[in-house]
Short mmCIF file of N, CA and C in Angstrom, two decimals:
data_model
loop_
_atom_site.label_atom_id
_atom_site.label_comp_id
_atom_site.label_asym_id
_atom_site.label_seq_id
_atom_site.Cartn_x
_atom_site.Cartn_y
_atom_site.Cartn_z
N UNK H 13 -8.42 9.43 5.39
CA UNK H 13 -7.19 8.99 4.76
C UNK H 13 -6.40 8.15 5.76
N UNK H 14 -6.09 7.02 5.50
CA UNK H 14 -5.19 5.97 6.08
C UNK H 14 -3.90 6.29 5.91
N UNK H 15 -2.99 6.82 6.17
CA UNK H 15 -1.75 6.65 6.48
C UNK H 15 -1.17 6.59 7.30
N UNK H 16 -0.11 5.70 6.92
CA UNK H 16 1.24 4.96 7.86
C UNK H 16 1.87 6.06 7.93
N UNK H 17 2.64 6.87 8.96
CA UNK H 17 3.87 7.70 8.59
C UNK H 17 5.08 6.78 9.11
N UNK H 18 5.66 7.15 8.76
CA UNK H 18 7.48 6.32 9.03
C UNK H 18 8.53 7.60 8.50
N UNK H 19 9.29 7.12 9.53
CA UNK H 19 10.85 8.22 8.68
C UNK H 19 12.16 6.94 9.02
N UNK H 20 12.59 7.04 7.95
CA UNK H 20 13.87 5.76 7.41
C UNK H 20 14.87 6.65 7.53
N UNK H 21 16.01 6.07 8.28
CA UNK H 21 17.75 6.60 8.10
C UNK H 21 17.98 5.58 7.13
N UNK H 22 18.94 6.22 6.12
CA UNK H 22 19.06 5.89 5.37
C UNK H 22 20.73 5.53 5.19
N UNK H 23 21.43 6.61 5.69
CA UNK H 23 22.57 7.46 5.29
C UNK H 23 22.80 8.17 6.55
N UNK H 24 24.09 8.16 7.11
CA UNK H 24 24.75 8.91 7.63
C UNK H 24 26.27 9.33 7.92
N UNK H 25 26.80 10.72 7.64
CA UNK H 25 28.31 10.71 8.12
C UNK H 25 27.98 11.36 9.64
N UNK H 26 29.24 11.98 10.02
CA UNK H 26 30.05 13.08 10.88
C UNK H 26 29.48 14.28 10.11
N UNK H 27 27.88 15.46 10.91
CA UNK H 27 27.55 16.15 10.37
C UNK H 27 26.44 16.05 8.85
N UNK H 28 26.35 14.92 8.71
CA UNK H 28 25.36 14.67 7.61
C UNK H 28 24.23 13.47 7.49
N UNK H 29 23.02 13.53 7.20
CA UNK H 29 22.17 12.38 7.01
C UNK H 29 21.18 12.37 6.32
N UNK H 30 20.96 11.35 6.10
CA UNK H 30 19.55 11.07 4.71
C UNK H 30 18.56 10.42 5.02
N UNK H 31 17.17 10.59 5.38
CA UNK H 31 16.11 10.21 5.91
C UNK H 31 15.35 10.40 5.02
N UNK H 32 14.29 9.14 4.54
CA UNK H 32 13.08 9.29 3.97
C UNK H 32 12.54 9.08 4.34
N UNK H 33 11.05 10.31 4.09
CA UNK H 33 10.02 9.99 4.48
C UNK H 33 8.50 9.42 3.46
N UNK H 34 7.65 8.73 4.81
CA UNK H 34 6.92 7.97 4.10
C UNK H 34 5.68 8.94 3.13
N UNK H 35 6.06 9.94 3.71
CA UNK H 35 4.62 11.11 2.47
C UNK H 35 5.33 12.69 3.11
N UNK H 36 5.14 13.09 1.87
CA UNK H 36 6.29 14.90 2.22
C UNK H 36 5.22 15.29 3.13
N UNK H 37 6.16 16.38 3.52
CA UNK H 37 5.13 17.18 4.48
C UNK H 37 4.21 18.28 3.65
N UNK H 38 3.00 18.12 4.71
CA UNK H 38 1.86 18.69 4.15
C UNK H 38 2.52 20.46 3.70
N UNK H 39 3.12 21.17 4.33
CA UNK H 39 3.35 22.31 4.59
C UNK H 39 5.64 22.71 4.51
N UNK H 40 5.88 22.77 3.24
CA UNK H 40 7.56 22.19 4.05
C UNK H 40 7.90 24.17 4.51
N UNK H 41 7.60 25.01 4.20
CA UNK H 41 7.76 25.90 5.50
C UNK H 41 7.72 25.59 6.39
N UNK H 42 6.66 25.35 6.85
CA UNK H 42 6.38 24.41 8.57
C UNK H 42 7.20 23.70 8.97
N UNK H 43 7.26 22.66 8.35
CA UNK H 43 8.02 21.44 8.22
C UNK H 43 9.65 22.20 8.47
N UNK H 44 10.04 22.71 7.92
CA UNK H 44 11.13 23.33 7.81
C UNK H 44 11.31 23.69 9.31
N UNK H 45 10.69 24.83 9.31
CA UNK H 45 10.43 26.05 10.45
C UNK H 45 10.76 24.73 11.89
N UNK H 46 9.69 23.92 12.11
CA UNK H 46 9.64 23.15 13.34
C UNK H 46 11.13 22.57 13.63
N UNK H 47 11.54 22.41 12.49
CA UNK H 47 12.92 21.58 12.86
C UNK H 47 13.80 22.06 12.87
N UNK H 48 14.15 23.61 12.30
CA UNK H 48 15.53 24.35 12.54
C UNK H 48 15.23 24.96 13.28
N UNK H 49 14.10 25.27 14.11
CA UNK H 49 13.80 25.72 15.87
C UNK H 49 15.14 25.92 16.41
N UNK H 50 15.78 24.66 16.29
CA UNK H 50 16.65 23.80 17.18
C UNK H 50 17.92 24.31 17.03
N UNK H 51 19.03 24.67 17.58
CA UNK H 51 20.19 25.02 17.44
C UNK H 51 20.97 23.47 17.17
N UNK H 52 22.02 23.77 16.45
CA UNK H 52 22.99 22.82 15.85
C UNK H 52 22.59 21.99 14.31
N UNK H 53 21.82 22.32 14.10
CA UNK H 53 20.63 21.79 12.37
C UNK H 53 21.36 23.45 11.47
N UNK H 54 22.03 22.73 10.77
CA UNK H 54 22.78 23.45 9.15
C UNK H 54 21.34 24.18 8.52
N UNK H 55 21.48 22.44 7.68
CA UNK H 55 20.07 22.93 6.41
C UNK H 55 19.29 21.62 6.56
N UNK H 56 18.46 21.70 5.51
CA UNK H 56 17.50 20.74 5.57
C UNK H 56 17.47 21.14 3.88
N UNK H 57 17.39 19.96 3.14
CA UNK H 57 16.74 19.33 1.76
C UNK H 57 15.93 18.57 1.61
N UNK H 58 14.99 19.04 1.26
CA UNK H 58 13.92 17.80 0.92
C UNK H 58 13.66 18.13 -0.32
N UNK H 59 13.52 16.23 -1.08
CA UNK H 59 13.40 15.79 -2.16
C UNK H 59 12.61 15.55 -2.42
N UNK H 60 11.26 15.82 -2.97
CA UNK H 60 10.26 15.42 -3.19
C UNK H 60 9.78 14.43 -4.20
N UNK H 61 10.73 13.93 -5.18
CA UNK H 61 10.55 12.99 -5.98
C UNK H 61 10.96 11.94 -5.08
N UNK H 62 11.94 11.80 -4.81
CA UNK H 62 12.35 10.66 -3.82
C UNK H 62 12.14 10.71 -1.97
N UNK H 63 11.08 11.38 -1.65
CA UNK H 63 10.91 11.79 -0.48
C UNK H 63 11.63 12.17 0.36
N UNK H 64 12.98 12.23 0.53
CA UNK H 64 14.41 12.36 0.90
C UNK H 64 14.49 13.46 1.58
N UNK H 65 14.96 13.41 2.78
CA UNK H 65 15.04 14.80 3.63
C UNK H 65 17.14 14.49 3.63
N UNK H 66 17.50 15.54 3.55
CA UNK H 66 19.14 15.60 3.80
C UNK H 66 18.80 16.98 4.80
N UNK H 67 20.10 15.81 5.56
CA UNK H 67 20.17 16.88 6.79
C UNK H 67 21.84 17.57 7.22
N UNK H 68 21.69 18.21 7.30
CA UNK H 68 23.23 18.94 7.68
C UNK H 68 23.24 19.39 9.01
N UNK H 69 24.31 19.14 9.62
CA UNK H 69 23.87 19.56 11.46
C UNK H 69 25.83 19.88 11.71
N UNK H 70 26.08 20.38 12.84
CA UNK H 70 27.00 20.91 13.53
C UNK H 70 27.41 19.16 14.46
N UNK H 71 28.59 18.79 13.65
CA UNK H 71 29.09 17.13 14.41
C UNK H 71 29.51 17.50 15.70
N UNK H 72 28.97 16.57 16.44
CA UNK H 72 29.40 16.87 18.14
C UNK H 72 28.16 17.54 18.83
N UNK H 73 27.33 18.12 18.50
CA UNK H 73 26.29 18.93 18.55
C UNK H 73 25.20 18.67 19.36
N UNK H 74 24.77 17.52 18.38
CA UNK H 74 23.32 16.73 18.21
C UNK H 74 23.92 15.22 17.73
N UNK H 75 22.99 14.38 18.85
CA UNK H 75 23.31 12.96 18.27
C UNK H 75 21.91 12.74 16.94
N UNK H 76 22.64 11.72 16.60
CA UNK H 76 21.77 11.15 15.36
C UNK H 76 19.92 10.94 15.33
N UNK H 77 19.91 10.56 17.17
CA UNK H 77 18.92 10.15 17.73
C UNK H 77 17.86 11.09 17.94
N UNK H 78 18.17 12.41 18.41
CA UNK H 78 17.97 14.18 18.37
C UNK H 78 17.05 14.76 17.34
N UNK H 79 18.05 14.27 15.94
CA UNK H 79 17.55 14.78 14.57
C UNK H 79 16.56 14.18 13.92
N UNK H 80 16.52 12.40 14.44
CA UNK H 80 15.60 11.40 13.71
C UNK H 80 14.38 11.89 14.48
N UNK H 81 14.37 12.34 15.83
CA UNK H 81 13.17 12.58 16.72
C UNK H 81 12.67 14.01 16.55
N UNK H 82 12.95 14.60 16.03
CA UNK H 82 12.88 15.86 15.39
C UNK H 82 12.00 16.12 14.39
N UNK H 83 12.47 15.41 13.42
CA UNK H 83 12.30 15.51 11.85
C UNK H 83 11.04 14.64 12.17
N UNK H 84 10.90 13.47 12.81
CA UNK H 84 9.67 13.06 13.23
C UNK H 84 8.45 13.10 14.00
N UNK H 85 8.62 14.07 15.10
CA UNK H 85 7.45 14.94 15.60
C UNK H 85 7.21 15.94 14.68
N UNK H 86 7.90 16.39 13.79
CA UNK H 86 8.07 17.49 12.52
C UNK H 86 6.75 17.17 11.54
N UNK H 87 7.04 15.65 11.18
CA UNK H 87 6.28 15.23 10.04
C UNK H 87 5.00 14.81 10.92
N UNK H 88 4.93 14.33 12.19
CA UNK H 88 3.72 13.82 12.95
C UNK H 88 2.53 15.53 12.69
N UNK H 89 3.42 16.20 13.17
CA UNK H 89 2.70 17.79 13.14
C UNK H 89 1.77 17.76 12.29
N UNK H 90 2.51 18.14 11.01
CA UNK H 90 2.37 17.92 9.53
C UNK H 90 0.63 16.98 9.54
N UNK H 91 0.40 15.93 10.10
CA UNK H 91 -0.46 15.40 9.88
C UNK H 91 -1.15 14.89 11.04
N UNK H 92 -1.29 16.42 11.75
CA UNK H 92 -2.48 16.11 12.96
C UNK H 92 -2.01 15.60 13.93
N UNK H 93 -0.83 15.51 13.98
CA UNK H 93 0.07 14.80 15.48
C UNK H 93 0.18 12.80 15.07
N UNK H 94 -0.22 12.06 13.92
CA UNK H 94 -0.66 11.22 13.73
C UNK H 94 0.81 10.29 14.40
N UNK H 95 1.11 9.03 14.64
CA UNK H 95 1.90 8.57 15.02
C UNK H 95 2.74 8.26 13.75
N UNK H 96 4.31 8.23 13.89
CA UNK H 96 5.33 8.13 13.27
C UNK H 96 6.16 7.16 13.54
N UNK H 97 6.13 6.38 13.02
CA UNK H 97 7.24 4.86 13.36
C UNK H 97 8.73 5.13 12.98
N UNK H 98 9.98 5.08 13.46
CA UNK H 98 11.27 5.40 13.23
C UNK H 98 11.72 4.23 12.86
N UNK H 99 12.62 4.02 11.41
CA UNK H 99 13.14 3.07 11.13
C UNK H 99 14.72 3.71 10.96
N UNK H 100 15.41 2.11 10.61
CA UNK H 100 16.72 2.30 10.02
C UNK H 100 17.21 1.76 9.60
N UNK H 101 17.85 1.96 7.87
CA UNK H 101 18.26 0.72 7.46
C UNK H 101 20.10 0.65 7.46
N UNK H 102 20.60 1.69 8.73
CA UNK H 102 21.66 1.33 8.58
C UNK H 102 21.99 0.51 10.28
N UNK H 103 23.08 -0.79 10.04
CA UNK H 103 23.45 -1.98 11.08
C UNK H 103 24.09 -1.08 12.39
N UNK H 104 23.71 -1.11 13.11
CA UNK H 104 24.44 -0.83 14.42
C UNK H 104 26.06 -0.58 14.57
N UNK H 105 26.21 -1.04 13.98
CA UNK H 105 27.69 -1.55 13.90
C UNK H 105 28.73 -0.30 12.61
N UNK H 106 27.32 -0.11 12.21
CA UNK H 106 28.30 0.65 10.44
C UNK H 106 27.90 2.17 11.20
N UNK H 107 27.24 2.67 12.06
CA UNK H 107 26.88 3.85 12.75
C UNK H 107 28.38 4.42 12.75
N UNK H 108 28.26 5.88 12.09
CA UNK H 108 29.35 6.92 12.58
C UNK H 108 29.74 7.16 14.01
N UNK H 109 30.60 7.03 14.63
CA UNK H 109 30.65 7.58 16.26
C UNK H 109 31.55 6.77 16.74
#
């Protein structure tokens, strides 16, 4: 099986963000489990019609950068360690902080 993985910011406040990913995780216990390891991570939603992970975290905590790298060794797991490309479609400039 050929797949690309990628995880897209989509969305973000102070304490909140929206990342899709490019194929759900194989396992979302796992998936889950690997990423609230971490102290300062609320909850986690994932959408499976719209691939959509929402993230809730403790503002001040964890930078944005933390959670995207997270959620993406998360999903690499998920599929054999495979490589994960980080995108974002929000401008530098419109970033919370």
């Amino acid at each position: 099986m050929n797949l690309d993985l990628h995880v897209t910011l989509l969305h973000e406040l102070p304490g909140r963000m929206r990342m899709r990913l490019s194929a759900p995780p194989a396992e979302c216990q796992r998936f889950n489990q690997a990423i609230m390891s971490h102290d300062g991570l609320d909850t986690l939603q994932f959408n499976e019609l719209s691939k959509s992970l929402l993230v809730t975290y403790a503002s001040g905590h964890l930078t944005t950068e933390e959670i995207v790298l997270r959620v993406a060794i998360a999903l690499s797991m998920e599929y054999d360690y495979k490589p994960v490309q980080v995108l974002s479609l929000i401008h530098i400039s419109e970033r919370a902080g």
